[in-house]
PDB file of C-alpha atoms and ligand atoms in Angstrom:
ATOM      1  CA  MET A 200       0.000   0.000   0.000  1.00  0.00           C
ATOM      2  CA  PRO A 201       1.429   3.443  -0.888  1.00  0.00           C
ATOM      3  CA  ALA A 202       2.445   5.620   2.064  1.00  0.00           C
ATOM      4  CA  ARG A 203      -0.104   8.298   2.965  1.00  0.00           C
ATOM      5  CA  ASP A 204       0.989  11.823   2.065  1.00  0.00           C
ATOM      6  CA  ASP A 205      -0.297  13.437   5.267  1.00  0.00           C
ATOM      7  CA  GLN A 206       2.441  16.058   5.415  1.00  0.00           C
ATOM      8  CA  ILE A 207       1.912  18.057   2.223  1.00  0.00           C
ATOM      9  CA  PRO A 208       5.245  19.695   1.358  1.00  0.00           C
ATOM     10  CA  ALA A 209       5.467  23.440   0.700  1.00  0.00           C
ATOM     11  CA  PHE A 210       7.288  22.846  -2.594  1.00  0.00           C
ATOM     12  CA  ARG A 211       7.202  20.531  -5.597  1.00  0.00           C
ATOM     13  CA  VAL A 212       9.932  20.396  -8.232  1.00  0.00           C
ATOM     14  CA  GLY A 213       9.402  19.199 -11.809  1.00  0.00           C
ATOM     15  CA  HIS A 214      11.751  18.401 -14.681  1.00  0.00           C
ATOM     16  CA  GLY A 215      10.965  18.375 -18.385  1.00  0.00           C
ATOM     17  CA  TYR A 216      12.888  17.426 -21.503  1.00  0.00           C
ATOM     18  CA  ASP A 217      12.067  17.476 -25.209  1.00  0.00           C
ATOM     19  CA  LEU A 218      13.735  17.032 -28.578  1.00  0.00           C
ATOM     20  CA  HIS A 219      12.431  17.671 -32.070  1.00  0.00           C
ATOM     21  CA  ARG A 220      14.032  16.672 -35.337  1.00  0.00           C
ATOM     22  CA  LEU A 221      14.725  19.685 -37.581  1.00  0.00           C
ATOM     23  CA  GLU A 222      14.068  19.336 -41.302  1.00  0.00           C
ATOM     24  CA  PRO A 223      13.951  21.851 -44.181  1.00  0.00           C
ATOM     25  CA  ILE A 224      10.816  23.983 -43.974  1.00  0.00           C
ATOM     26  CA  ALA A 225       7.943  23.489 -46.437  1.00  0.00           C
ATOM     27  CA  PRO A 226       7.832  23.384 -49.432  1.00  0.00           C
ATOM     28  CA  ARG A 227      11.399  21.954 -49.410  1.00  0.00           C
ATOM     29  CA  GLY A 228      10.685  19.534 -46.548  1.00  0.00           C
ATOM     30  CA  PRO A 229       8.377  18.484 -43.705  1.00  0.00           C
ATOM     31  CA  GLY A 230       9.667  21.047 -41.174  1.00  0.00           C
ATOM     32  CA  ARG A 231       7.315  23.549 -39.558  1.00  0.00           C
ATOM     33  CA  PRO A 232       8.459  27.127 -38.866  1.00  0.00           C
ATOM     34  CA  LEU A 233      10.933  27.113 -35.952  1.00  0.00           C
ATOM     35  CA  VAL A 234       9.212  28.347 -32.785  1.00  0.00           C
ATOM     36  CA  LEU A 235      10.791  28.226 -29.315  1.00  0.00           C
ATOM     37  CA  GLY A 236       9.067  29.473 -26.187  1.00  0.00           C
ATOM     38  CA  GLY A 237       6.325  30.817 -28.444  1.00  0.00           C
ATOM     39  CA  VAL A 238       8.768  33.026 -30.379  1.00  0.00           C
ATOM     40  CA  ARG A 239       9.431  32.548 -34.099  1.00  0.00           C
ATOM     41  CA  LEU A 240      13.100  32.194 -35.159  1.00  0.00           C
ATOM     42  CA  GLU A 241      14.220  32.789 -38.742  1.00  0.00           C
ATOM     43  CA  HIS A 242      15.791  29.541 -39.981  1.00  0.00           C
ATOM     44  CA  ASP A 243      15.638  27.320 -43.078  1.00  0.00           C
ATOM     45  CA  ARG A 244      14.899  24.288 -40.860  1.00  0.00           C
ATOM     46  CA  GLY A 245      12.106  23.628 -38.406  1.00  0.00           C
ATOM     47  CA  PRO A 246      10.626  20.902 -36.230  1.00  0.00           C
ATOM     48  CA  VAL A 247       8.810  17.855 -37.516  1.00  0.00           C
ATOM     49  CA  ALA A 248       5.806  17.646 -35.204  1.00  0.00           C
ATOM     50  CA  HIS A 249       2.065  17.143 -34.878  1.00  0.00           C
ATOM     51  CA  SER A 250       1.593  20.373 -32.894  1.00  0.00           C
ATOM     52  CA  ASP A 251       3.691  23.479 -33.650  1.00  0.00           C
ATOM     53  CA  GLY A 252       6.739  21.509 -32.389  1.00  0.00           C
ATOM     54  CA  ASP A 253       7.847  24.044 -29.771  1.00  0.00           C
ATOM     55  CA  ALA A 254      10.413  21.920 -27.870  1.00  0.00           C
ATOM     56  CA  LEU A 255      10.911  24.537 -25.134  1.00  0.00           C
ATOM     57  CA  LEU A 256       7.193  24.877 -24.369  1.00  0.00           C
ATOM     58  CA  HIS A 257       6.876  21.073 -24.380  1.00  0.00           C
ATOM     59  CA  ALA A 258       9.735  20.737 -21.870  1.00  0.00           C
ATOM     60  CA  VAL A 259       8.274  23.454 -19.612  1.00  0.00           C
ATOM     61  CA  THR A 260       4.795  21.903 -19.818  1.00  0.00           C
ATOM     62  CA  ASP A 261       6.244  18.519 -18.854  1.00  0.00           C
ATOM     63  CA  ALA A 262       8.095  20.136 -15.935  1.00  0.00           C
ATOM     64  CA  VAL A 263       4.835  21.610 -14.587  1.00  0.00           C
ATOM     65  CA  LEU A 264       2.924  18.351 -15.121  1.00  0.00           C
ATOM     66  CA  GLY A 265       5.846  16.432 -13.573  1.00  0.00           C
ATOM     67  CA  ALA A 266       5.862  18.614 -10.450  1.00  0.00           C
ATOM     68  CA  LEU A 267       2.167  17.748 -10.049  1.00  0.00           C
ATOM     69  CA  ALA A 268       2.914  14.020 -10.625  1.00  0.00           C
ATOM     70  CA  LEU A 269       0.424  14.098 -13.512  1.00  0.00           C
ATOM     71  CA  PRO A 270       0.785  12.085 -16.754  1.00  0.00           C
ATOM     72  CA  ASP A 271       3.206  13.568 -19.311  1.00  0.00           C
ATOM     73  CA  ILE A 272       2.400  15.922 -22.185  1.00  0.00           C
ATOM     74  CA  GLY A 273       2.115  13.063 -24.692  1.00  0.00           C
ATOM     75  CA  GLN A 274      -0.564  11.421 -22.540  1.00  0.00           C
ATOM     76  CA  VAL A 275      -2.472  14.606 -21.664  1.00  0.00           C
ATOM     77  CA  PHE A 276      -2.371  15.981 -25.253  1.00  0.00           C
ATOM     78  CA  PRO A 277      -1.894  12.906 -27.501  1.00  0.00           C
ATOM     79  CA  ASP A 278      -0.474  13.492 -30.992  1.00  0.00           C
ATOM     80  CA  THR A 279      -3.103  11.082 -32.338  1.00  0.00           C
ATOM     81  CA  ASP A 280      -5.800  13.667 -31.486  1.00  0.00           C
ATOM     82  CA  PRO A 281      -6.609  15.834 -34.540  1.00  0.00           C
ATOM     83  CA  ALA A 282      -7.517  18.665 -32.130  1.00  0.00           C
ATOM     84  CA  HIS A 283      -3.779  19.092 -31.436  1.00  0.00           C
ATOM     85  CA  GLU A 284      -2.727  19.256 -35.109  1.00  0.00           C
ATOM     86  CA  SER A 285      -0.642  22.444 -35.649  1.00  0.00           C
ATOM     87  CA  ARG A 286      -1.724  23.562 -32.185  1.00  0.00           C
ATOM     88  CA  ASP A 287      -0.036  26.510 -30.458  1.00  0.00           C
ATOM     89  CA  SER A 288       1.899  24.790 -27.655  1.00  0.00           C
ATOM     90  CA  GLY A 289       1.285  27.794 -25.398  1.00  0.00           C
ATOM     91  CA  GLU A 290      -2.179  26.296 -24.901  1.00  0.00           C
ATOM     92  CA  PHE A 291      -0.605  23.112 -23.472  1.00  0.00           C
ATOM     93  CA  LEU A 292       1.387  25.155 -20.962  1.00  0.00           C
ATOM     94  CA  ARG A 293      -1.610  27.324 -20.016  1.00  0.00           C
ATOM     95  CA  ASP A 294      -3.582  24.138 -19.372  1.00  0.00           C
ATOM     96  CA  ALA A 295      -0.801  22.664 -17.184  1.00  0.00           C
ATOM     97  CA  VAL A 296      -0.561  25.916 -15.178  1.00  0.00           C
ATOM     98  CA  ARG A 297      -4.343  25.896 -14.725  1.00  0.00           C
ATOM     99  CA  ARG A 298      -4.094  22.357 -13.306  1.00  0.00           C
ATOM    100  CA  ALA A 299      -1.372  23.546 -10.908  1.00  0.00           C
ATOM    101  CA  ARG A 300      -3.519  26.475  -9.696  1.00  0.00           C
ATOM    102  CA  GLU A 301      -6.526  24.198  -9.229  1.00  0.00           C
ATOM    103  CA  GLY A 302      -4.344  22.009  -7.021  1.00  0.00           C
ATOM    104  CA  GLY A 303      -3.341  25.012  -4.909  1.00  0.00           C
ATOM    105  CA  TRP A 304       0.120  25.492  -6.444  1.00  0.00           C
ATOM    106  CA  SER A 305       1.760  28.510  -8.036  1.00  0.00           C
ATOM    107  CA  VAL A 306       4.974  28.764  -9.993  1.00  0.00           C
ATOM    108  CA  ALA A 307       7.978  29.898  -7.922  1.00  0.00           C
ATOM    109  CA  ASN A 308      10.462  29.907 -10.815  1.00  0.00           C
ATOM    110  CA  LEU A 309      11.520  28.287 -14.072  1.00  0.00           C
ATOM    111  CA  ASP A 310      15.034  27.596 -15.307  1.00  0.00           C
ATOM    112  CA  ALA A 311      15.401  26.247 -18.831  1.00  0.00           C
ATOM    113  CA  THR A 312      18.125  25.411 -21.341  1.00  0.00           C
ATOM    114  CA  VAL A 313      17.730  25.252 -25.119  1.00  0.00           C
ATOM    115  CA  ILE A 314      20.380  23.405 -27.141  1.00  0.00           C
ATOM    116  CA  LEU A 315      20.368  24.595 -30.734  1.00  0.00           C
ATOM    117  CA  GLU A 316      23.265  24.883 -33.174  1.00  0.00           C
ATOM    118  CA  HIS A 317      21.647  27.497 -35.471  1.00  0.00           C
ATOM    119  CA  PRO A 318      20.370  30.178 -35.243  1.00  0.00           C
ATOM    120  CA  ARG A 319      21.665  31.861 -32.068  1.00  0.00           C
ATOM    121  CA  LEU A 320      19.111  32.167 -29.291  1.00  0.00           C
ATOM    122  CA  ALA A 321      20.558  35.376 -27.785  1.00  0.00           C
ATOM    123  CA  PRO A 322      18.615  37.876 -29.938  1.00  0.00           C
ATOM    124  CA  VAL A 323      15.236  36.386 -28.951  1.00  0.00           C
ATOM    125  CA  LYS A 324      15.988  35.281 -25.398  1.00  0.00           C
ATOM    126  CA  ASP A 325      14.270  38.237 -23.724  1.00  0.00           C
ATOM    127  CA  ALA A 326      11.189  37.813 -25.914  1.00  0.00           C
ATOM    128  CA  ILE A 327      11.079  34.114 -24.951  1.00  0.00           C
ATOM    129  CA  ARG A 328      11.440  34.926 -21.243  1.00  0.00           C
ATOM    130  CA  ALA A 329       8.623  37.493 -21.445  1.00  0.00           C
ATOM    131  CA  ASN A 330       6.334  35.049 -23.234  1.00  0.00           C
ATOM    132  CA  LEU A 331       7.076  32.224 -20.760  1.00  0.00           C
ATOM    133  CA  ALA A 332       6.461  34.577 -17.821  1.00  0.00           C
ATOM    134  CA  GLU A 333       3.099  35.543 -19.307  1.00  0.00           C
ATOM    135  CA  LEU A 334       2.116  31.889 -19.863  1.00  0.00           C
ATOM    136  CA  LEU A 335       3.201  30.935 -16.326  1.00  0.00           C
ATOM    137  CA  GLY A 336       1.564  34.024 -14.798  1.00  0.00           C
ATOM    138  CA  VAL A 337       4.747  35.157 -13.009  1.00  0.00           C
ATOM    139  CA  PRO A 338       7.059  38.204 -13.180  1.00  0.00           C
ATOM    140  CA  VAL A 339       9.794  37.834 -15.790  1.00  0.00           C
ATOM    141  CA  GLY A 340      12.448  37.804 -13.037  1.00  0.00           C
ATOM    142  CA  ARG A 341      11.312  34.288 -12.120  1.00  0.00           C
ATOM    143  CA  VAL A 342      12.001  32.918 -15.589  1.00  0.00           C
ATOM    144  CA  ASN A 343      15.430  32.089 -16.963  1.00  0.00           C
ATOM    145  CA  VAL A 344      16.363  30.719 -20.390  1.00  0.00           C
ATOM    146  CA  LYS A 345      19.864  29.667 -21.371  1.00  0.00           C
ATOM    147  CA  GLY A 346      21.021  29.013 -24.920  1.00  0.00           C
ATOM    148  CA  LYS A 347      23.748  26.486 -25.737  1.00  0.00           C
ATOM    149  CA  THR A 348      25.156  24.892 -28.847  1.00  0.00           C
ATOM    150  CA  HIS A 349      26.127  21.221 -29.069  1.00  0.00           C
ATOM    151  CA  GLU A 350      29.650  22.033 -30.269  1.00  0.00           C
ATOM    152  CA  ARG A 351      28.916  20.678 -33.769  1.00  0.00           C
ATOM    153  CA  VAL A 352      28.829  17.059 -32.505  1.00  0.00           C
ATOM    154  CA  ASP A 353      26.002  14.530 -32.795  1.00  0.00           C
ATOM    155  CA  ALA A 354      22.596  15.219 -34.346  1.00  0.00           C
ATOM    156  CA  VAL A 355      21.936  18.393 -32.331  1.00  0.00           C
ATOM    157  CA  GLY A 356      25.382  19.764 -33.161  1.00  0.00           C
ATOM    158  CA  GLU A 357      24.835  18.988 -36.847  1.00  0.00           C
ATOM    159  CA  GLY A 358      21.664  21.120 -36.760  1.00  0.00           C
ATOM    160  CA  ARG A 359      19.367  18.118 -37.231  1.00  0.00           C
ATOM    161  CA  ALA A 360      17.539  18.511 -33.913  1.00  0.00           C
ATOM    162  CA  VAL A 361      16.704  20.987 -31.155  1.00  0.00           C
ATOM    163  CA  GLU A 362      16.664  20.007 -27.489  1.00  0.00           C
ATOM    164  CA  ALA A 363      15.228  21.671 -24.380  1.00  0.00           C
ATOM    165  CA  HIS A 364      15.496  21.024 -20.643  1.00  0.00           C
ATOM    166  CA  ALA A 365      13.375  22.708 -17.971  1.00  0.00           C
ATOM    167  CA  VAL A 366      13.119  22.722 -14.187  1.00  0.00           C
ATOM    168  CA  VAL A 367      10.096  24.282 -12.485  1.00  0.00           C
ATOM    169  CA  LEU A 368       9.532  24.867  -8.773  1.00  0.00           C
ATOM    170  CA  LEU A 369       5.945  25.070  -7.537  1.00  0.00           C
ATOM    171  CA  THR A 370       5.027  26.539  -4.175  1.00  0.00           C
ATOM    172  CA  ARG A 371       1.879  26.147  -2.036  1.00  0.00           C
TER     173      ARG A 371
HETATM  174 MG1   MG B 296       7.619  17.839 -28.291  1.00  0.00          MG
END
């Protein structure tokens, strides 16, 4: 029998990870426009995905769902559901944050890392932070986004994929 959780902790931490393959954008290939944290980046490659393929928003959504010990993003928003075709992934995150609030939790902070060889994240980082803060309903000072390359090695380093990691702390 599982132990009873009769001492509800003041904090819950969640971790999220996502990767999307990057392919040439239509009409040259199956890639969608490259969007990270809800912000469009100019690039000739983009994610292959059922939704809009926003790896950062998927990682953050999974971090929030994970902190709540809920099923993961693929279970909550299955890619077999036509309703999620081309869907703005901000809606997934808004839904996860709503679930957190309903459970009595609010977001303390988010720290995230995007690993992308091209293009550079720096010019859009502040726009991404502002958008994430809005989606999470917190001041921008509680949201951090770091951009890394993969040093030209492996699929990510060859520009064939984008990766994102996220850690979210929820507070009572
Ligand atoms: Mg994804």
